[in-house]
């Protein structure tokens, strides 16, 4: 199974989701069954590591994101991933607009699908440190539900 997380810049929310899901899959003994990646709808940060505030908050909970590099989402990703999960409605709208008609992979809003209190992961980029902790809280909870679904699928 192949999972792609998508946000706007691919330096805050989706790299966090990539790191958290990898970590939880490893703990569940499922890492060999699932390919995980992330991408952004925008191209401003392509080739860059995640935002330093994102890395710091993630490392505080044991997730090392330093090896990740930002990429922009492209139409070809719809053939490469079985499940594409958007962080907010704007990301989802952009993905729907670029999705090839023949695409069979699933596309959904990450938190709506995995039962969180919020539907969207708020963009922490222009806010304070607490925003990055909230991103982690939301993503950790939703990833638990995603791992349960993956257990039933692989
Ligand atoms: P992300 O956050 O979509 O969670 O990676 C952002 C990163 C960069 C920008 C906006 C949001 N930006 O405008 O550069």
PDB file of C-alpha atoms and ligand atoms in Angstrom, residues 7-15 44-45 123-126, ligand 1:
ATOM      1  CA  UNK A   7      -0.361  20.172   2.200  1.00  0.00           C
ATOM      2  CA  UNK A   8       0.512  23.569   0.719  1.00  0.00           C
ATOM      3  CA  UNK A   9       4.270  23.933   1.187  1.00  0.00           C
ATOM      4  CA  UNK A  10       5.341  20.379   2.129  1.00  0.00           C
ATOM      5  CA  UNK A  11       7.454  21.806   4.941  1.00  0.00           C
ATOM      6  CA  UNK A  12       5.061  21.711   7.941  1.00  0.00           C
ATOM      7  CA  UNK A  13       1.934  19.544   8.008  1.00  0.00           C
ATOM      8  CA  UNK A  14       2.486  16.811   5.426  1.00  0.00           C
ATOM      9  CA  UNK A  15       6.118  16.098   6.444  1.00  0.00           C
ATOM     10  CA  UNK A  44       8.186  27.437  -3.226  1.00  0.00           C
ATOM     11  CA  UNK A  45      10.061  25.039  -0.971  1.00  0.00           C
ATOM     12  CA  UNK A 123      -1.679  25.764   8.731  1.00  0.00           C
ATOM     13  CA  UNK A 124       0.897  26.584  11.468  1.00  0.00           C
ATOM     14  CA  UNK A 125       3.300  28.505   9.200  1.00  0.00           C
ATOM     15  CA  UNK A 126       2.393  32.060  10.257  1.00  0.00           C
TER      16      UNK A 126
HETATM   17  P1  LIG B   1       2.490  23.555   5.062  1.00  0.00           P
HETATM   18  O1  LIG B   1       2.709  25.062   5.626  1.00  0.00           O
HETATM   19  O2  LIG B   1       1.507  23.683   3.921  1.00  0.00           O
HETATM   20  O3  LIG B   1       1.921  22.834   6.235  1.00  0.00           O
HETATM   21  O4  LIG B   1       3.847  23.078   4.632  1.00  0.00           O
HETATM   22  C1  LIG B   1       3.107  26.122   4.811  1.00  0.00           C
HETATM   23  C2  LIG B   1       4.422  26.249   4.446  1.00  0.00           C
HETATM   24  C3  LIG B   1       4.820  27.320   3.668  1.00  0.00           C
HETATM   25  C4  LIG B   1       3.898  28.256   3.261  1.00  0.00           C
HETATM   26  C5  LIG B   1       2.566  28.120   3.626  1.00  0.00           C
HETATM   27  C6  LIG B   1       2.174  27.039   4.392  1.00  0.00           C
HETATM   28  N1  LIG B   1       4.307  29.370   2.480  1.00  0.00           N
HETATM   29  O5  LIG B   1       3.473  30.235   2.198  1.00  0.00           O
HETATM   30  O6  LIG B   1       5.480  29.431   2.084  1.00  0.00           O
END
